[in-house]
Structure formats: C-alpha cells, structure tokens
Tab-separated table of C-alpha atoms in Angstrom:
chain	number	residue	atom	x	y	z
A	13	MET	CA	31.320	35.130	-8.561
A	14	ARG	CA	31.096	37.320	-5.508
A	15	ARG	CA	27.473	37.347	-6.428
A	16	TRP	CA	27.329	32.935	-6.387
A	17	MET	CA	29.797	33.159	-2.516
A	18	LEU	CA	27.294	35.885	-1.614
A	19	LEU	CA	24.308	33.052	-1.919
A	20	LEU	CA	26.126	30.454	-0.717
A	21	SER	CA	26.918	32.258	2.685
A	22	LEU	CA	23.536	32.748	3.575
A	23	LEU	CA	23.178	28.964	2.243
A	24	VAL	CA	24.769	27.939	5.388
A	25	ALA	CA	23.858	30.510	7.107
A	26	GLY	CA	20.136	28.924	6.680
A	27	MET	CA	21.393	25.504	7.871
A	28	GLN	CA	22.814	26.569	10.579
A	29	VAL	CA	21.373	25.087	13.889
A	30	PRO	CA	19.806	27.868	16.244
A	31	ALA	CA	21.287	28.705	19.257
A	32	GLY	CA	19.962	26.576	22.253
A	33	ALA	CA	18.055	24.706	19.899
A	34	THR	CA	18.358	20.713	19.714
A	35	GLN	CA	18.509	18.470	17.294
A	36	PRO	CA	16.739	14.775	16.771
A	37	ALA	CA	18.494	11.991	18.833
A	38	ALA	CA	20.138	9.728	15.862
A	39	PRO	CA	18.220	6.059	15.770
A	40	GLN	CA	19.659	3.489	18.031
A	41	ARG	CA	21.375	1.340	16.264
A	42	VAL	CA	20.143	-2.338	16.291
A	43	LEU	CA	21.840	-5.708	14.569
A	44	PHE	CA	20.059	-8.977	14.115
A	45	VAL	CA	22.621	-12.160	14.350
A	46	GLY	CA	20.211	-15.378	13.050
A	47	ASN	CA	18.625	-17.515	10.734
A	48	SER	CA	15.703	-18.239	8.602
A	49	LEU	CA	12.964	-17.943	12.277
A	50	THR	CA	14.434	-14.451	11.937
A	51	TYR	CA	14.681	-13.111	8.341
A	52	VAL	CA	10.916	-14.411	8.003
A	53	GLY	CA	9.060	-12.206	7.722
A	54	ASN	CA	11.659	-9.780	8.285
A	55	LEU	CA	11.846	-9.611	12.322
A	56	PRO	CA	14.498	-6.909	11.977
A	57	ALA	CA	12.601	-4.513	10.287
A	58	THR	CA	9.111	-4.866	11.849
A	59	PHE	CA	10.684	-4.170	15.023
A	60	ALA	CA	12.346	-0.798	13.742
A	61	ALA	CA	8.756	0.156	12.477
A	62	LEU	CA	7.503	-0.524	15.513
A	63	ALA	CA	9.597	0.764	17.769
A	64	ASN	CA	9.284	4.569	15.667
A	65	ALA	CA	5.684	4.085	16.004
A	66	ASN	CA	5.818	3.992	19.580
A	67	GLY	CA	8.524	6.763	20.745
A	68	PRO	CA	11.888	5.517	20.392
A	69	ARG	CA	14.161	5.824	16.961
A	70	VAL	CA	15.514	2.480	15.676
A	71	HIS	CA	16.701	1.417	12.374
A	72	SER	CA	17.314	-2.219	12.635
A	73	ALA	CA	20.531	-4.342	10.174
A	74	MET	CA	20.757	-7.648	10.090
A	75	ILE	CA	23.278	-10.797	9.367
A	76	VAL	CA	21.551	-14.037	8.925
A	77	GLN	CA	20.956	-16.645	6.724
A	78	GLY	CA	18.821	-19.778	6.295
A	79	GLY	CA	19.511	-22.779	8.540
A	80	ALA	CA	22.887	-21.010	10.290
A	81	THR	CA	24.384	-21.498	13.931
A	82	LEU	CA	25.499	-18.913	15.950
A	83	GLU	CA	29.131	-21.055	15.694
A	84	GLN	CA	28.894	-20.231	12.272
A	85	ARG	CA	29.084	-16.322	12.420
A	86	VAL	CA	31.441	-17.222	15.291
A	87	ALA	CA	33.827	-18.326	13.174
A	88	ASP	CA	33.804	-15.821	9.822
A	89	GLY	CA	33.835	-13.584	11.984
A	90	SER	CA	30.806	-11.656	10.232
A	91	VAL	CA	29.582	-10.274	13.727
A	92	ARG	CA	32.821	-8.508	15.589
A	93	GLN	CA	32.928	-6.938	11.452
A	94	ALA	CA	29.784	-5.831	12.177
A	95	LEU	CA	30.528	-4.660	16.011
A	96	ALA	CA	33.074	-2.402	14.982
A	97	SER	CA	31.841	-1.449	11.467
A	98	TYR	CA	27.991	-0.643	12.442
A	99	ARG	CA	28.552	0.207	15.822
A	100	PRO	CA	25.061	-1.464	17.371
A	101	ALA	CA	23.775	-0.806	20.528
A	102	VAL	CA	21.966	-3.040	20.925
A	103	LEU	CA	22.986	-7.126	19.443
A	104	VAL	CA	20.188	-9.460	19.374
A	105	LEU	CA	21.359	-12.948	18.717
A	106	GLN	CA	18.600	-15.826	17.250
A	107	GLU	CA	20.039	-19.500	17.475
A	108	ARG	CA	18.560	-21.844	15.328
A	109	GLY	CA	15.571	-23.980	16.325
A	110	GLY	CA	16.370	-26.433	18.837
A	111	GLU	CA	20.045	-26.282	17.986
A	112	LEU	CA	20.023	-26.031	22.388
A	113	LEU	CA	18.460	-28.605	23.124
A	114	CYS	CA	20.519	-31.509	22.327
A	115	GLY	CA	19.191	-32.624	19.807
A	116	ALA	CA	22.293	-33.211	17.299
A	117	GLY	CA	24.517	-33.999	19.934
A	118	GLU	CA	25.408	-33.237	23.156
A	119	ALA	CA	29.059	-31.391	21.069
A	120	ALA	CA	26.948	-29.129	18.838
A	121	CYS	CA	25.101	-28.051	21.966
A	122	ARG	CA	28.174	-27.234	23.479
A	123	ALA	CA	29.661	-25.915	20.606
A	124	SER	CA	25.703	-23.503	20.730
A	125	ARG	CA	26.166	-22.249	24.521
A	126	GLN	CA	30.023	-21.550	23.447
A	127	ALA	CA	28.724	-19.312	20.916
A	128	VAL	CA	26.223	-17.401	22.640
A	129	GLN	CA	29.035	-16.715	25.218
A	130	ALA	CA	31.580	-15.553	21.985
A	131	LEU	CA	28.959	-13.204	20.659
A	132	ALA	CA	27.622	-11.953	23.637
A	133	ALA	CA	31.699	-10.678	25.529
A	134	ALA	CA	31.649	-9.225	21.691
A	135	GLY	CA	28.670	-7.153	22.021
A	136	ARG	CA	29.158	-6.220	25.288
A	137	GLN	CA	33.224	-5.429	24.611
A	138	SER	CA	31.660	-2.922	21.533
A	139	GLY	CA	29.598	-1.799	23.876
A	140	ALA	CA	26.345	-3.596	22.757
A	141	ARG	CA	23.839	-4.072	25.383
A	142	VAL	CA	23.156	-8.433	24.016
A	143	LEU	CA	20.047	-10.320	23.951
A	144	LEU	CA	19.199	-13.876	23.059
A	145	LEU	CA	15.854	-14.041	21.038
A	146	GLY	CA	13.946	-17.119	22.097
A	147	SER	CA	13.101	-19.982	19.047
A	148	TYR	CA	9.648	-22.111	19.225
A	149	GLN	CA	8.914	-25.880	19.558
A	150	ALA	CA	5.439	-27.399	18.931
A	151	HIS	CA	4.978	-29.883	21.571
A	152	PRO	CA	4.441	-29.035	24.930
A	153	ARG	CA	7.442	-30.857	26.687
A	154	ALA	CA	9.708	-29.586	24.001
A	155	SER	CA	8.869	-25.940	24.292
A	156	ALA	CA	9.083	-25.784	28.107
A	157	ALA	CA	12.803	-27.569	27.559
A	158	ILE	CA	13.637	-25.242	24.728
A	159	VAL	CA	13.027	-22.147	27.300
A	160	GLU	CA	14.727	-23.301	30.073
A	161	ALA	CA	17.956	-24.797	27.753
A	162	GLU	CA	17.539	-20.927	26.035
A	163	ARG	CA	17.622	-18.811	29.314
A	164	ALA	CA	20.396	-21.256	31.075
A	165	ALA	CA	22.675	-19.910	27.574
A	166	ALA	CA	21.113	-16.992	28.266
A	167	LEU	CA	22.168	-17.074	31.780
A	168	GLN	CA	25.708	-18.462	31.651
A	169	ALA	CA	26.624	-16.169	29.179
A	170	GLY	CA	25.703	-12.613	31.059
A	171	ILE	CA	23.020	-11.770	28.769
A	172	GLY	CA	18.739	-10.842	28.855
A	173	TYR	CA	17.026	-13.861	27.720
A	174	VAL	CA	13.727	-12.688	25.323
A	175	GLU	CA	11.217	-16.192	25.868
A	176	ILE	CA	8.883	-16.739	23.002
A	177	SER	CA	8.462	-20.837	22.999
A	178	GLU	CA	6.338	-21.033	26.020
A	179	SER	CA	3.921	-17.572	25.016
A	180	LEU	CA	2.913	-18.307	21.693
A	181	ARG	CA	2.053	-22.255	22.360
A	182	ARG	CA	-0.279	-20.260	24.812
A	183	LEU	CA	-1.334	-17.922	22.208
A	184	SER	CA	-1.760	-19.219	19.469
A	185	THR	CA	-4.304	-21.333	21.693
A	186	GLU	CA	-6.277	-18.933	22.893
A	187	ALA	CA	-6.391	-17.163	19.335
A	188	GLY	CA	-5.563	-19.447	17.034
A	189	ALA	CA	-7.654	-17.186	13.761
A	190	LEU	CA	-4.141	-14.811	13.946
A	191	ALA	CA	-2.102	-16.145	11.369
A	192	TRP	CA	0.878	-17.729	13.789
A	193	TYR	CA	2.722	-19.315	11.166
A	194	HIS	CA	3.923	-18.946	7.738
A	195	ALA	CA	2.503	-21.336	4.779
A	196	ASP	CA	5.268	-24.062	5.492
A	197	GLY	CA	3.442	-24.723	9.167
A	198	MET	CA	7.280	-24.192	10.716
A	199	HIS	CA	8.478	-20.629	9.696
A	200	PRO	CA	6.912	-17.592	11.897
A	201	GLY	CA	3.489	-15.881	10.157
A	202	PRO	CA	3.046	-12.868	10.931
A	203	ALA	CA	1.376	-13.101	14.300
A	204	LEU	CA	4.600	-14.361	15.703
A	205	THR	CA	6.984	-11.810	14.038
A	206	LEU	CA	4.440	-9.116	15.828
A	207	LEU	CA	4.665	-11.517	18.995
A	208	ASP	CA	8.812	-11.500	18.455
A	209	ALA	CA	9.319	-7.492	17.504
A	210	MET	CA	6.650	-6.843	20.679
A	211	GLN	CA	8.545	-9.258	23.323
A	212	LEU	CA	11.931	-7.151	22.411
A	213	TYR	CA	10.528	-4.249	22.589
A	214	ARG	CA	8.549	-5.012	26.245
A	215	ALA	CA	12.185	-6.522	26.872
A	216	LEU	CA	14.347	-3.444	26.011
A	217	PHE	CA	12.077	-0.351	26.996
A	218	GLY	CA	10.161	-1.904	29.324
A	219	VAL	CA	6.677	-0.950	28.664
A	220	PRO	CA	4.387	-2.135	25.626
A	221	PRO	CA	3.635	-0.782	22.741
A	222	ALA	CA	0.213	0.585	22.150
A	223	ARG	CA	-0.005	1.757	18.346
A	224	GLY	CA	0.053	-0.390	15.300
A	225	PHE	CA	2.523	0.826	12.119
A	226	GLU	CA	3.639	0.024	8.685
A	227	VAL	CA	6.960	-2.155	7.583
A	228	ALA	CA	8.182	-0.354	4.755
A	229	ALA	CA	10.493	-2.927	3.846
A	230	PRO	CA	10.600	-6.545	2.633
A	231	VAL	CA	8.728	-8.809	4.339
A	232	TYR	CA	10.873	-12.311	3.408
A	233	ALA	CA	9.955	-16.031	2.771
A	234	VAL	CA	11.918	-18.777	3.748
A	235	ARG	CA	13.636	-18.379	0.224
A	236	SER	CA	15.186	-14.678	0.622
A	237	GLY	CA	18.877	-15.260	-1.380
A	238	LEU	CA	19.985	-14.032	1.344
A	239	HIS	CA	23.210	-14.140	2.684
A	240	ALA	CA	25.770	-13.775	6.380
A	241	GLU	CA	26.567	-10.638	5.655
A	242	LEU	CA	25.762	-6.955	7.366
A	243	ARG	CA	22.764	-4.952	5.406
A	244	ASP	CA	19.967	-2.903	6.710
A	245	ALA	CA	16.604	-4.305	7.380
A	246	ASP	CA	14.550	-2.305	4.899
A	247	ALA	CA	17.419	-3.075	2.015
A	248	PRO	CA	15.914	-4.217	-1.539
A	249	ALA	CA	15.249	-7.805	-1.652
A	250	PRO	CA	17.966	-9.365	-3.534
A	251	LEU	CA	15.400	-11.650	-4.598
A	252	PRO	CA	12.004	-9.023	-5.418
A	253	ALA	CA	10.152	-11.689	-7.690
A	254	ALA	CA	9.834	-13.709	-4.913
A	255	THR	CA	9.793	-11.289	-2.030
A	256	ALA	CA	6.043	-9.069	-1.098
A	257	GLN	CA	7.324	-5.316	-0.377
A	258	GLY	CA	5.505	-4.373	3.236
A	259	THR	CA	2.722	-4.702	5.778
A	260	ARG	CA	1.191	-3.388	7.968
A	261	TYR	CA	-0.038	-4.777	11.735
A	262	THR	CA	-3.471	-2.526	13.301
A	263	ASP	CA	-3.612	-0.860	16.347
A	264	ALA	CA	-5.954	-3.167	17.380
A	265	LEU	CA	-3.448	-6.608	16.768
A	266	VAL	CA	-1.233	-4.985	19.186
A	267	MET	CA	-3.876	-4.707	21.678
A	268	GLN	CA	-5.256	-7.761	21.108
A	269	LEU	CA	-1.550	-9.139	21.524
A	270	ASN	CA	-0.588	-6.887	24.646
A	271	ALA	CA	-4.044	-8.074	25.835
A	272	LEU	CA	-3.029	-12.069	25.716
A	273	LEU	CA	0.553	-11.897	26.709
A	274	ASP	CA	-0.349	-9.486	30.319
A	275	GLY	CA	-3.006	-12.623	30.396
A	276	GLU	CA	-6.370	-11.022	30.122
A	277	ARG	CA	-8.963	-12.255	27.405
A	278	ARG	CA	-11.225	-10.609	24.777
C-alpha cells in the first residue's frame, strides 16, 4: 500500500504545472442559433476549424432546425437555457431566409424583429457578444432589401451585423465556377459556407484569415435529423448514413475569397 501511495504522489507531482508556466487559454465558445442555412455544410464547425487554423481557439455549438425561425427559439426557451449552461462568449443568430423582408406579412416581420431583440438582450445579459448573420436573396432588388432589413434589425437590437447577400451576389458573379450553392440550388454550398465563416471571422477578429483548414465534423445536407437542442458542432450526425464526414478548404481558396472580398480580381 505504501508503495502505491508513493507512486501516486509522484504521478500527481508530475502533473503539476511548474511555477511561472502558463496553460493554454480555453477555447472561446461560440453558439450558433439558426436553421438549414446554418447547418447545411455545418457552418458552426467550419467557423471553428477556420479560427483554430488561423490562431484564435474556438469551440462551436449550435441550436438549429430546418425551417426554424428565431421567434421559435424565443418561445421554447432553448437559447436562454444554452446561454446558462454553455456560457458562450459569442452568440450568432441567423434568421430564416427572407423572414425580415415581411413577405409573410407585417405581423411575422414584426415578430422576427422582436425575436432578434429578445435573443440579443438574453445574450448580452449572459455576457456574450451578439451578432446577426445575414441570409441571402438571389434577385438584385431582393438582395439589397434583405441586407437593409437585416442591418436595421441588428441596429434596433443593438448588435453587430454580418452581411452576406450582396457579397454573395458579387462574388458568385466574379467566381462563378465555385460551388456557391448546394445541389438543390438554394442552400449553402461549400463556397458559401466558407464565405459565411470568413465574414464572421473578419467581424470578430478584425483581420482576414490566411490559412486553409480541415473540418473534422459532419457536413450536413438538407436532411439532417437535427432538432432544436444544444449540441456540439462536431458531434456525431443523427443520420450518419445520409451525412458526409469532413471536408477541406485549401489555402488557395481562402486567399481567393479574401481577394474577392477586398475588391481585387485574380
């Protein structure tokens, strides 16, 4: 018994951090709340992999469900619960595509704006920085309108806005060979998922990323099996047979999108 106690004390001593040494900072937690625009291509995992490859340590979690609105997340209390348990440093909200354009009527549009405000207030109360990540519209007039509506909603809620639609419209014209859309022609393809992640990275860290990266996580399609509950972005897919695993974004692609975003042509 004395021999085992001696061995245990030596092991514990060996695990102690020497005086003056520093431990790596814990990853910054980022919580994504959204719908199929958020999970197709797994934006949360893509953003975390992009950040980790370029310096800042990030861990992403998500509350996502196909066709979901932010009003639903206010009603079910899932975001408030996640803010208390997960304690994210950043809360990223993405509304259902076109919801803020008031196409479903002024009442639905007002409910969307109120949901953004309610979730923003909850995020701030928990100490998180809150961002509204834009959706997108293909038609030029609708694209400009959704950007204006989303920016106004973010301003009204007192949070940052990450624009997507007009950047996507421009970049998809200048680099039309890239896979901007999913096979259904509506949801994000790999290039759009990367654009979302890079725009968020720029907004949060103030600099463009420079390195490519690997995403070691499920790459969801439209049929995902995901429900509106808190889950790690790299957790096993609910429908593994219908979900690809992992993808890679090259240095060249990251630099190409940087150049396009900065108005250069290559």
